[in-house]
Coordinates of C-alpha atoms in Angstrom, one line a residue:
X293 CA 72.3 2.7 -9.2
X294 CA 70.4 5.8 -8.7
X295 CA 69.6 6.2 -12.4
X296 CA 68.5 2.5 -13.0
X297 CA 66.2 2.5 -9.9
X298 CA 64.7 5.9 -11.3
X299 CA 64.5 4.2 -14.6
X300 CA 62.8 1.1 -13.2
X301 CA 60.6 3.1 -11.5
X302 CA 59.5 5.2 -14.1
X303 CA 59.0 2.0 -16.4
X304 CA 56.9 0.5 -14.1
X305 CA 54.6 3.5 -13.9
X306 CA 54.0 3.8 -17.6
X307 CA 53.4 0.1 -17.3
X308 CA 50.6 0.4 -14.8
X309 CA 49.3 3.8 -16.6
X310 CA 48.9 1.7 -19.8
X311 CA 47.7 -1.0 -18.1
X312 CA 44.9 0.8 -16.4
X313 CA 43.9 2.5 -19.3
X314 CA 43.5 -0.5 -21.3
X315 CA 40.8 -2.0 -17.9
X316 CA 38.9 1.6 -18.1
X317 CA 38.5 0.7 -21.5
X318 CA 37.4 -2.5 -21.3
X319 CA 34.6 -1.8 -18.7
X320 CA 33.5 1.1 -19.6
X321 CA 30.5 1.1 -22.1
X322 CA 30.6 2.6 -25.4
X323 CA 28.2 4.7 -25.0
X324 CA 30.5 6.4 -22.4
X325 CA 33.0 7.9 -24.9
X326 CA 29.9 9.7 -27.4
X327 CA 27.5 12.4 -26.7
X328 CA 25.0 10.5 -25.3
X329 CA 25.9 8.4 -21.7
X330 CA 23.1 6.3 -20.4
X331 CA 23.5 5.1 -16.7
X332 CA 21.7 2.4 -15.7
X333 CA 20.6 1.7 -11.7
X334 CA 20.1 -1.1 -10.4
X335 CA 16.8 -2.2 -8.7
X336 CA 18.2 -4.0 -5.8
X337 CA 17.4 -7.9 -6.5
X338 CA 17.1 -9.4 -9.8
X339 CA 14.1 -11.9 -8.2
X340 CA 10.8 -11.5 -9.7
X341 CA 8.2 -13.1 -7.8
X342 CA 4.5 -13.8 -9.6
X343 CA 2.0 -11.4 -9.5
X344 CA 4.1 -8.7 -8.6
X345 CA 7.0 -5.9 -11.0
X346 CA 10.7 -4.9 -10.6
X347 CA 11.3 -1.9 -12.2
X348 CA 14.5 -1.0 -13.7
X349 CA 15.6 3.1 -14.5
X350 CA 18.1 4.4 -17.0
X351 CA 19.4 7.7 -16.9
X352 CA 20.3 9.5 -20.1
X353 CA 22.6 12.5 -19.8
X354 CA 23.0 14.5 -23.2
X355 CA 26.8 15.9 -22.5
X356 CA 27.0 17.4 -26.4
X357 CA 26.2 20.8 -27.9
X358 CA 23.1 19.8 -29.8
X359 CA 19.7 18.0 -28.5
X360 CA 19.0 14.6 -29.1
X361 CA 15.7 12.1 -29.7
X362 CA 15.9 9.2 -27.5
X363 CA 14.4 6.2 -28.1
X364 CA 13.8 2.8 -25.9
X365 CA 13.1 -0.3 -27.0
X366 CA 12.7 -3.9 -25.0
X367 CA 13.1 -7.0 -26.1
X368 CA 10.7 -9.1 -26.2
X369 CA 8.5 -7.7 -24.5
X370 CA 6.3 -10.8 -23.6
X371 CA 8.3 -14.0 -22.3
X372 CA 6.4 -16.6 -20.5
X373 CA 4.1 -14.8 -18.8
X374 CA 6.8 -11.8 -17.5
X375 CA 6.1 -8.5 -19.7
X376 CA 8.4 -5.5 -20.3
X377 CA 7.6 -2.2 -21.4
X378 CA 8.8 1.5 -21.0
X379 CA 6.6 3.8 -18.8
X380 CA 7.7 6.5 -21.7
X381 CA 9.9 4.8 -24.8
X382 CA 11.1 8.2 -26.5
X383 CA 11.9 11.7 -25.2
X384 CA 13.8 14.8 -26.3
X385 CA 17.0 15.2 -23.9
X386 CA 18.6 18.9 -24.5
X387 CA 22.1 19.8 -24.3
X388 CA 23.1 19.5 -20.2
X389 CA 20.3 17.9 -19.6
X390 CA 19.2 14.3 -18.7
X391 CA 16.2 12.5 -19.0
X392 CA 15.4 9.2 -17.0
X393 CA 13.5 6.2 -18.7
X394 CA 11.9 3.4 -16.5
X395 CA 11.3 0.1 -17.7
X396 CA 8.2 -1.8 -15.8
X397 CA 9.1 -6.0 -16.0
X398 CA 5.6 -7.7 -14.7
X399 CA 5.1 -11.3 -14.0
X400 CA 1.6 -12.7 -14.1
X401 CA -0.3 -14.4 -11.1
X402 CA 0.7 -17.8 -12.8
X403 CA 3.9 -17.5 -14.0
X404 CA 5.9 -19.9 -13.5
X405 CA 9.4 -20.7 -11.9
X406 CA 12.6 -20.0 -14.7
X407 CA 15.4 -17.5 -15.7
X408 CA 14.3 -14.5 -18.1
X409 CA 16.6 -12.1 -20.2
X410 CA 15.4 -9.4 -21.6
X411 CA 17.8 -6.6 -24.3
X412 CA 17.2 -3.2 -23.4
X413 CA 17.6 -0.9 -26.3
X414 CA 18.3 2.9 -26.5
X415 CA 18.6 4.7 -29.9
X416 CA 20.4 8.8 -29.6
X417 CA 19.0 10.5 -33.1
X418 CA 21.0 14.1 -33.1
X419 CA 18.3 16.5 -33.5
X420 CA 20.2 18.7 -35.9
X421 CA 21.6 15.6 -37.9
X422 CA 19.9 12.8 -38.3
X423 CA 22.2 10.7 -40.0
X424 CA 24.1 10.9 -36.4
X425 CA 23.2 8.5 -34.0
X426 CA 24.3 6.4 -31.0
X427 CA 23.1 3.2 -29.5
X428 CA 23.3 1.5 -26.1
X429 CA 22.3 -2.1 -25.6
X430 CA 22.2 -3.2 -22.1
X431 CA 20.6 -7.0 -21.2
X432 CA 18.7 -7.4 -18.2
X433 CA 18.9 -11.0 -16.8
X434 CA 15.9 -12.0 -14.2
X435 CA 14.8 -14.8 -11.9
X436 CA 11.1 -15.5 -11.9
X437 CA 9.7 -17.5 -9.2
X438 CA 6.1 -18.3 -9.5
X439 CA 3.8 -18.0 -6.5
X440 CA 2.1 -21.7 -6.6
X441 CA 4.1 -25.0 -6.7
X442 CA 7.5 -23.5 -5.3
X443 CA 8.0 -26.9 -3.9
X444 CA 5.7 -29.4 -6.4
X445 CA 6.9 -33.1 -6.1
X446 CA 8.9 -33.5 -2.6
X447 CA 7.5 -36.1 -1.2
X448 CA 7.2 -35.0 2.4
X449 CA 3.9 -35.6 4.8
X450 CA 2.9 -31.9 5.5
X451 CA 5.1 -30.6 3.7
X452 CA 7.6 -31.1 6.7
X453 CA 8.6 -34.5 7.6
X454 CA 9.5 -37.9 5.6
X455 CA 7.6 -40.6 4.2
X456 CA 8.2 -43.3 7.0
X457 CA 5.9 -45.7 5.1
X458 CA 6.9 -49.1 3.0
X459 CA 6.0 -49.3 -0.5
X460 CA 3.4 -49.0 -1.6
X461 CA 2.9 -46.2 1.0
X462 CA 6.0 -44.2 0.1
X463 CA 4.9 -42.6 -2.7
X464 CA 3.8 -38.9 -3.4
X465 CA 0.2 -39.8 -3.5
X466 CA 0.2 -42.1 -0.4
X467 CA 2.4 -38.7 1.4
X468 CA -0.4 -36.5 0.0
X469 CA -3.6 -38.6 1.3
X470 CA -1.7 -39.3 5.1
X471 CA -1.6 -35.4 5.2
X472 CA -5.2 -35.4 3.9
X473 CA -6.2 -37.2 6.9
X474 CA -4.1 -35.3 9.5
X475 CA -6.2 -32.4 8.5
X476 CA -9.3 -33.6 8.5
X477 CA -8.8 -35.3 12.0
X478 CA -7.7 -31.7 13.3
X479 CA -10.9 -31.0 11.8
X480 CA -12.6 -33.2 13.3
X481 CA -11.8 -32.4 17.0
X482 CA -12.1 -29.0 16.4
X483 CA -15.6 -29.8 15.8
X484 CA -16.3 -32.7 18.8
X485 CA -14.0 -31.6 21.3
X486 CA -12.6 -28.2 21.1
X487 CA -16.3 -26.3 20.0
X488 CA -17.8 -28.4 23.1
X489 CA -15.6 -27.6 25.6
X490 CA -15.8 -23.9 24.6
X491 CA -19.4 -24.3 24.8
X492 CA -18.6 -25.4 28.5
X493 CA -17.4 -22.6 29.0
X494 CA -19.6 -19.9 27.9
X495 CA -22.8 -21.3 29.3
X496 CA -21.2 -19.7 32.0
X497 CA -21.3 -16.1 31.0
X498 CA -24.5 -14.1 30.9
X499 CA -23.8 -13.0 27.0
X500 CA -25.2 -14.6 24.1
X501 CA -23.0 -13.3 22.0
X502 CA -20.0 -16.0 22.6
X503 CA -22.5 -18.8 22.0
X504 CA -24.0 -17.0 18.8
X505 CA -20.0 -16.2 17.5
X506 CA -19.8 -20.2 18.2
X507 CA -22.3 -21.3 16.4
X508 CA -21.5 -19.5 13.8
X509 CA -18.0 -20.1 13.4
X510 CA -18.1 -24.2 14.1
X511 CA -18.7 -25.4 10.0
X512 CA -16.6 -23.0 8.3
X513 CA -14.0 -23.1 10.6
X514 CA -14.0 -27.1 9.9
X515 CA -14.7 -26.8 6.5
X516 CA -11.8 -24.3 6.8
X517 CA -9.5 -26.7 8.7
X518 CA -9.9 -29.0 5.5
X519 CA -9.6 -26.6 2.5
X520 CA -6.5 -25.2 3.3
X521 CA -5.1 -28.5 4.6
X522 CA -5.9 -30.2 1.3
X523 CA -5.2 -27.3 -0.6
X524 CA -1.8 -26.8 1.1
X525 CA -1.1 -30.4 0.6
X526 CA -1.7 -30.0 -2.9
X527 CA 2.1 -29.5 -4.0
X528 CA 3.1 -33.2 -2.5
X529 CA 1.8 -34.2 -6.4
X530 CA 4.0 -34.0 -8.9
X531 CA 1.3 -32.0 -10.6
X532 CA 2.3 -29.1 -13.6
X533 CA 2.7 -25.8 -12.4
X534 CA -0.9 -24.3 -13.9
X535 CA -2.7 -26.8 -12.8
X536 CA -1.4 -26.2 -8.9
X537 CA -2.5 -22.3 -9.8
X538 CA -5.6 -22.9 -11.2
X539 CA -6.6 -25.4 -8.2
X540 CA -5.4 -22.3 -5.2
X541 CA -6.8 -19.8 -7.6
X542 CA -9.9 -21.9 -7.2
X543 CA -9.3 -22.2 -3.5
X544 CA -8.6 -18.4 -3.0
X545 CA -12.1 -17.6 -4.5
X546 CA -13.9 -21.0 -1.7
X547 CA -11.7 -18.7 0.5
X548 CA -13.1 -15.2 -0.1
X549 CA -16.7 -16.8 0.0
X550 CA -16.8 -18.2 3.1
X551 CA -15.2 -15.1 4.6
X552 CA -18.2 -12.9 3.2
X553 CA -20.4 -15.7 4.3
X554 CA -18.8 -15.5 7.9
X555 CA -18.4 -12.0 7.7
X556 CA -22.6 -11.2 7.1
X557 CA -23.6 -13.9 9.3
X558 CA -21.6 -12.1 12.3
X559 CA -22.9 -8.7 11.1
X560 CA -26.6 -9.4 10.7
X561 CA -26.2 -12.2 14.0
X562 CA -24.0 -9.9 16.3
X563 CA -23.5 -6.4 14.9
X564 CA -27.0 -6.5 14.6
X565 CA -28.6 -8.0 17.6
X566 CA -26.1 -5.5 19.6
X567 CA -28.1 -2.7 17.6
X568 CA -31.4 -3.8 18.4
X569 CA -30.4 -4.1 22.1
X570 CA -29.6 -0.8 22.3
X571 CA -32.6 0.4 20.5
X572 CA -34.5 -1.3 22.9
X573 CA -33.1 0.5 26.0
X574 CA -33.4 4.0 23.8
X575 CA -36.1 6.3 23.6
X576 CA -35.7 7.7 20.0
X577 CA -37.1 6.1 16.9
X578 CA -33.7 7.6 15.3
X579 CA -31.8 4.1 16.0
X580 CA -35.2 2.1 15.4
X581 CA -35.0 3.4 11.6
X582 CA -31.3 3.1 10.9
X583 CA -31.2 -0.3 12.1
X584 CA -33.5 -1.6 9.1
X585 CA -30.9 0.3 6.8
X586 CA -27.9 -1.4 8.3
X587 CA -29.1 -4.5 8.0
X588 CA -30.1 -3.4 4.0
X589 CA -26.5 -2.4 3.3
X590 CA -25.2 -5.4 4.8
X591 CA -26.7 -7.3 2.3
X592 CA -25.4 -4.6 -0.2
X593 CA -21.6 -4.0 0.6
X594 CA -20.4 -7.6 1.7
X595 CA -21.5 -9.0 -1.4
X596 CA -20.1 -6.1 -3.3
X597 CA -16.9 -6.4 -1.2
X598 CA -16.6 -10.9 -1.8
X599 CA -16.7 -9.9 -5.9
X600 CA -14.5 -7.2 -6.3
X601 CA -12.0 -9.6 -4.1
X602 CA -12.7 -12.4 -6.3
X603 CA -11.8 -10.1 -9.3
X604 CA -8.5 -9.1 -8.1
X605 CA -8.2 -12.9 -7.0
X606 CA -8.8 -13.6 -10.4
X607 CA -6.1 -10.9 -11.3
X608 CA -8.8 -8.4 -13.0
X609 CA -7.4 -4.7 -12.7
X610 CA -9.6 -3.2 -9.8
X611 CA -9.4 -0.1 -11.2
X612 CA -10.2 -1.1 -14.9
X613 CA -13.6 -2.8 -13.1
X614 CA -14.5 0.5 -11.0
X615 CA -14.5 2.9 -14.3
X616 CA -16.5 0.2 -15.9
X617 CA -19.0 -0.5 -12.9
X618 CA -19.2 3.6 -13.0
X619 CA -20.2 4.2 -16.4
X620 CA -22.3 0.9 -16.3
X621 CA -23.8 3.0 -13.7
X622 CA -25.2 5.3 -15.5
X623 CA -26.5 3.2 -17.9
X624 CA -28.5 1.3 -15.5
X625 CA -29.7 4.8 -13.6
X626 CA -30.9 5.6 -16.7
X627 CA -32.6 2.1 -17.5
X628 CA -33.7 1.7 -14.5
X629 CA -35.1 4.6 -13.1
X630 CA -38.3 3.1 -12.0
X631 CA -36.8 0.7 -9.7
X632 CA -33.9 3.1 -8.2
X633 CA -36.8 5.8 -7.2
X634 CA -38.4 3.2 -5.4
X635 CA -34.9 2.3 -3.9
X636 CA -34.4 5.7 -2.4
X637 CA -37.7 6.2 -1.9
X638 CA -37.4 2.4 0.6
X639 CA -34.6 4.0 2.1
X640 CA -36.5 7.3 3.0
X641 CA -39.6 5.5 4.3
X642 CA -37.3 3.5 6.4
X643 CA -35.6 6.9 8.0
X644 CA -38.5 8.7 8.5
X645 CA -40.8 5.9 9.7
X646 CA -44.2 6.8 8.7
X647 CA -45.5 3.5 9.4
X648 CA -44.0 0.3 10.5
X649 CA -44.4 -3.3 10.0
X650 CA -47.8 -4.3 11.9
X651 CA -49.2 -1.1 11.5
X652 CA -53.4 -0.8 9.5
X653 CA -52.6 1.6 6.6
X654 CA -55.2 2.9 3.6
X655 CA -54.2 4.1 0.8
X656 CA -54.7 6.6 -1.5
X657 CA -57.3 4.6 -3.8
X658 CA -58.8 3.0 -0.8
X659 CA -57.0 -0.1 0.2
X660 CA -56.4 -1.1 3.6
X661 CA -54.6 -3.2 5.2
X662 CA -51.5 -4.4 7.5
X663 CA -48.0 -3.9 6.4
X664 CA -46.0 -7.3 6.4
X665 CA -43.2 -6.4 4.9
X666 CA -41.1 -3.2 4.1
X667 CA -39.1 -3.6 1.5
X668 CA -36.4 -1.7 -0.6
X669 CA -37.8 -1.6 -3.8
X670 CA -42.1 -2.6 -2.4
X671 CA -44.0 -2.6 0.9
X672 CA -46.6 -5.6 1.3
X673 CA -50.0 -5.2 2.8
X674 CA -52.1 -7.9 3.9
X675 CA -56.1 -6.9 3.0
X676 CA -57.0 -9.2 6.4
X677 CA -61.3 -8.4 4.8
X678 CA -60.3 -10.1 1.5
X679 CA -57.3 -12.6 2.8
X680 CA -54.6 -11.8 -0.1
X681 CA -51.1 -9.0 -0.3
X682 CA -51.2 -6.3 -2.0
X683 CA -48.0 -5.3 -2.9
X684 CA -46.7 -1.2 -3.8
X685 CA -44.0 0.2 -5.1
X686 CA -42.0 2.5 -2.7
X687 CA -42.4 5.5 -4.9
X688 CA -46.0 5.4 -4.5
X689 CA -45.6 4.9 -0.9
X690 CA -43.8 8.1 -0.2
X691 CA -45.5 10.0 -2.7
X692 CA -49.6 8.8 -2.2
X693 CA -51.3 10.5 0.9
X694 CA -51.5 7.5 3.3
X695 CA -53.3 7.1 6.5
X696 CA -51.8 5.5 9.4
X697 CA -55.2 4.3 11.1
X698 CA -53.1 3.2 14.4
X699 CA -51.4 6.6 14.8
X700 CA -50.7 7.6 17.5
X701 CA -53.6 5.0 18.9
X702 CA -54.9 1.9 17.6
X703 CA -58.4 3.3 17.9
X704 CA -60.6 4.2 14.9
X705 CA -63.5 6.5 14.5
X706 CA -65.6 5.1 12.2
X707 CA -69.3 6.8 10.6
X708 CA -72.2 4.9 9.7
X709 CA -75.2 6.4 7.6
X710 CA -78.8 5.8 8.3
X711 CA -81.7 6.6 6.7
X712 CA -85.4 7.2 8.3
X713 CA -88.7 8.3 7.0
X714 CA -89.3 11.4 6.9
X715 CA -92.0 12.4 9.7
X716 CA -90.0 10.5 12.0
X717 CA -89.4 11.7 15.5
X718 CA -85.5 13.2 15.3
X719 CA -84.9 12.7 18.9
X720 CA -86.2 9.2 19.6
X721 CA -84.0 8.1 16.3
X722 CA -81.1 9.9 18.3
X723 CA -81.7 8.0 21.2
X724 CA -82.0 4.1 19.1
X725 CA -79.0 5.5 18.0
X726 CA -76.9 6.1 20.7
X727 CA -78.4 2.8 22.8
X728 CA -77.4 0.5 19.4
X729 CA -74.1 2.2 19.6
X730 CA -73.2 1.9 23.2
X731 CA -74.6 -1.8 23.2
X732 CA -71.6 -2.7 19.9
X733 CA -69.0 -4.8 21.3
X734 CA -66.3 -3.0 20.0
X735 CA -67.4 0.8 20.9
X736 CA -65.2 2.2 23.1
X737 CA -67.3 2.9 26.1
X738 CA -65.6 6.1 27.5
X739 CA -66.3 8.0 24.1
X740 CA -69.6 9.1 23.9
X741 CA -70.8 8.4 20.1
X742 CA -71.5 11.3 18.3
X743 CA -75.1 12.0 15.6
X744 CA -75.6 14.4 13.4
X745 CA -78.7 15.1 10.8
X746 CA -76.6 14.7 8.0
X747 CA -79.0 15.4 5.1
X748 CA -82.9 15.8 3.5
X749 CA -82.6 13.5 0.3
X750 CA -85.1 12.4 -1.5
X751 CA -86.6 9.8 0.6
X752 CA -84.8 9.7 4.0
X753 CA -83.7 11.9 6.5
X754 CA -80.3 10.7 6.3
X755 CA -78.3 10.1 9.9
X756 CA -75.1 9.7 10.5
X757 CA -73.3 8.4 13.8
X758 CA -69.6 8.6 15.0
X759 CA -68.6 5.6 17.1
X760 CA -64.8 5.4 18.3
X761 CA -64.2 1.9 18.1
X762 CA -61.1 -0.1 20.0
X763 CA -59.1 -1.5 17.2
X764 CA -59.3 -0.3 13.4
X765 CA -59.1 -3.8 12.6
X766 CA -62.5 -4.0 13.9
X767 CA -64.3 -1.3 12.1
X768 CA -66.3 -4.0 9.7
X769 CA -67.4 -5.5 12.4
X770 CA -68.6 -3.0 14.6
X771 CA -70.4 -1.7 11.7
X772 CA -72.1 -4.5 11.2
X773 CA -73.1 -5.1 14.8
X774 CA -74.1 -1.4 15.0
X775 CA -76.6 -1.5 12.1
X776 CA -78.1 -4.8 13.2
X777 CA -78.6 -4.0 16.9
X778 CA -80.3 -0.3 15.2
X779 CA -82.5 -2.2 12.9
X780 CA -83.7 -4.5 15.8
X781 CA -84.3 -1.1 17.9
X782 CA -86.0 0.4 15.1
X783 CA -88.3 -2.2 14.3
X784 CA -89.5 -2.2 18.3
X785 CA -90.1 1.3 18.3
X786 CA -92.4 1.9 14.8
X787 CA -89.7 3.6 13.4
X788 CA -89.0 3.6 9.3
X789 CA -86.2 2.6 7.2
X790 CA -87.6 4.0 4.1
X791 CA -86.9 2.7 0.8
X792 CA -86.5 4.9 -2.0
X793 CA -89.5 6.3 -4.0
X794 CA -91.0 9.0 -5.8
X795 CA -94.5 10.9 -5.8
X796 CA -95.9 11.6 -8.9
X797 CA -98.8 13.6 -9.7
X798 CA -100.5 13.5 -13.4
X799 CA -101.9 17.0 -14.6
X800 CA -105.3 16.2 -15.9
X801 CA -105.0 19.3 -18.8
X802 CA -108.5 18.7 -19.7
X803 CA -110.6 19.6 -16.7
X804 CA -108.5 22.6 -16.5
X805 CA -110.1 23.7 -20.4

């Protein structure tokens, strides 16, 4: 009994030996038995969603004597929008050694919903015999899901609940309009009921900054309300799965622009108005110049910000666009080098604050003038004397001597030149003068005008008189009510505005002889 139970026993081992042998060779790969064994890992999931990779590693291990060239391949490597590729298809794997190849499996931004397969492909060349080589196949099976139209033809109002409606209400269309409708109605009391009663409410508070955020936030949030409820209500049509991405591709970008539009509106209505508040109650002209910069770059990096968003809405490489925005960059420094001197040259005339809007400049070749506008690339003067703008570039601005006639007072000295006969008494000319100049409307009374003999020409005794005068603005007119309350004086006290002549006297050669 002994010796058939042992014999039993012993059968039944070989039995399951053999038997286990035969599974371990079943299962294991081919690959496992040669030089070369490639292990794969898995990922994780096998779901690959739209607009986004799964990436898949394979780990070679060289367990022979000599080295080996490894190659990848993928196949295909394009299927419906999902690519495949190898971050490196071929390396040299030594003796003891592995090497570990990824392959990258990308699905577009409108890719649509289905089951992929893709063969992954590995060819071992023996370096030191190249008729010797090994091969590993391994097939890759994925599920795509696309991002738009996951749920495209369920007829369901909202999305959510039933079509309660008889025909010829209970269709997709009807489903689609009803939810329509919904959304526009939460629209619409957002807009009459909810913005009034929070209107209610913050008339209440001392700050303006609630009622400024309200008003600025009352038509896009409606518009809002309705673009993403029509948009969203979009996959109640039985509609094809492109034409769903290409209508919230569309909406993304409506999206992104009336967030930028929000988004400078806030910043030049509220960011600001808070700046300029506390420039007012500060007594540095630091803050006073930065603020006209903020409210430059606002205009600058929102915009700047909404397209590059757009792009990578669009599904542009972000990185791809900032190499090419750099070296298109330099092209346009180099094109445009004009207009970017007079850019920087803006922004340093706003920091340093030479002059200000409202402030009487002249320039270099003589104009003068109020500023009206300081701009990055030009400043605008208004000639008030000949009623038109004269308009100069920045680069001239900060590099032209200019003279701020209202620093650090609006008061302007100005000099008028008068002529008088020669034989004329000096002091009684002195005397007109200063009586005509304190008698000008605009002649600041508490500056005593100042005269000086300026010069002997030809047929004058030129004078010339320094009246301080209470607004530059004025200095036309005051110089023209100086000269004709002088000429009056003049004329009542004999005294001569000579005109210019010349004494000749004719050598008579003959009486001489």
């Amino acid at each position: 009994m002994d010796r058939d139970l042992r014999a039993r026993r012993t059968f039944t081992f070989a039995v399951a030996l053999l038997m286990s042998l035969a599974f371990i060779s079943m299962v294991m790969p081919a690959s496992q038995a040669a030089e070369v064994t490639v292990f794969p890992i898995n990922p994780g999931t096998t779901e690959l969603r739209g607009d986004s990779d799964i990436k898949i590693s394979y780990v070679i291990f060289n367990n022979g004597t000599a080295p080996f060239l490894v190659k990848g391949i993928v196949t295909p490597a394009e299927d419906d929008g999902v690519t495949a590729s190898f971050d490196d298809d071929f390396a040299t794997v030594d003796p003891g050694q592995s090497y570990t190849f990824t392959v990258t499996f990308s699905a577009s931004r409108n890719v649509k919903t289905f089951d992929a397969e893709f063969e992954v492909n590995f060819t071992s060349t023996r370096m030191d015999d190249p008729g010797q080589m090994e091969s590993y196949s391994d097939t890759v099976s994925l599920e795509v899901v696309s991002m738009f139209g996951v749920t495209t033809g369920e007829n369901l109002i909202l999305k959510r609940f039933e079509n309660p409606f008889p025909p010829p209400f209970d269709t997709n269309l009807w489903s689609f309009i009803f939810s329509v409708l919904i959304w526009v109605g939460i629209a619409v009391i957002f807009y009459f009921v909810v913005d009034p009663l929070a209107h209610l409410l913050t008339r209440k508070t001392e700050s303006e900054l609630d009622d400024i955020l309200l008003r600025i936030l009352r038509l896009p949030v409606f518009v809002l309300i309705v673009l993403i409820g029509t948009v969203s209500s979009i996959e109640i049509l039985d509609l094809p799965g492109d034409v769903i991405a290409n209508i919230e591709t569309t909406y993304q970008i409506m999206f992104v622009l009336m967030g930028a539009w929000i988004a400078y509106k806030v910043y030049d209505e509220v960011v600001i108005y808070l700046a300029k508040q506390y420039a007012k109650r500060t007594n540095t002209e630091m803050d006073d110049a930065i603020i006209p910069i903020m409210e430059k770059l606002g205009m600058i990096v929102i915009p700047i910000i909404a397209l590059m968003t757009i792009f990578s809405v669009m599904g542009y490489d972000l990185t791809v666009l900032l190499v090419g925005a750099g070296f298109l960059g330099i092209v346009v420094g180099l094109a445009a080098q004009s207009t970017l001197a007079n850019f920087f040259a803006g922004m340093q005339l706003l920091v340093e604050r030479p002059f200000k809007v409202g402030d009487t400049i002249m320039l270099s070749d003589g104009g003068f003038g109020e500023i009206t506008h300081l701009g990055l690339r030009a400043t605008e003067i208004y000639d008030n004397t000949n009623d038109y703008i004269i308009v100069v570039p920045n680069d001239k601005m900060a590099n032209d001597p200019i003279i701020n006639v209202v620093r650090p007072g609006r008061e302007l000295t100005i000099a008028v030149l008068v002529g008088v006969a020669y034989g004329s008494d000096i002091e009684v000319v002195k005397q007109q003068m200063y009586e005509a100049a304190m008698d000008t409307p605009n002649a600041v009374k508490s500056k005593q005008p100042r005269i000086r003999l300026n010069d002997f020409a030809d047929s004058a005794i030129n004078m010339k008189i320094f009246i301080d005068i209470d607004d530059a603005n004025n200095r036309w007119r005051a110089a023209s009510d100086f000269r004709e309350k002088l000429y009056k004086r003049f004329s009542e006290n004999g005294i001569e505005i000579p005109f210019p002549q010349r004494v000749v006297h004719i050598k008579d050669e003959r009486k001489e002889s």
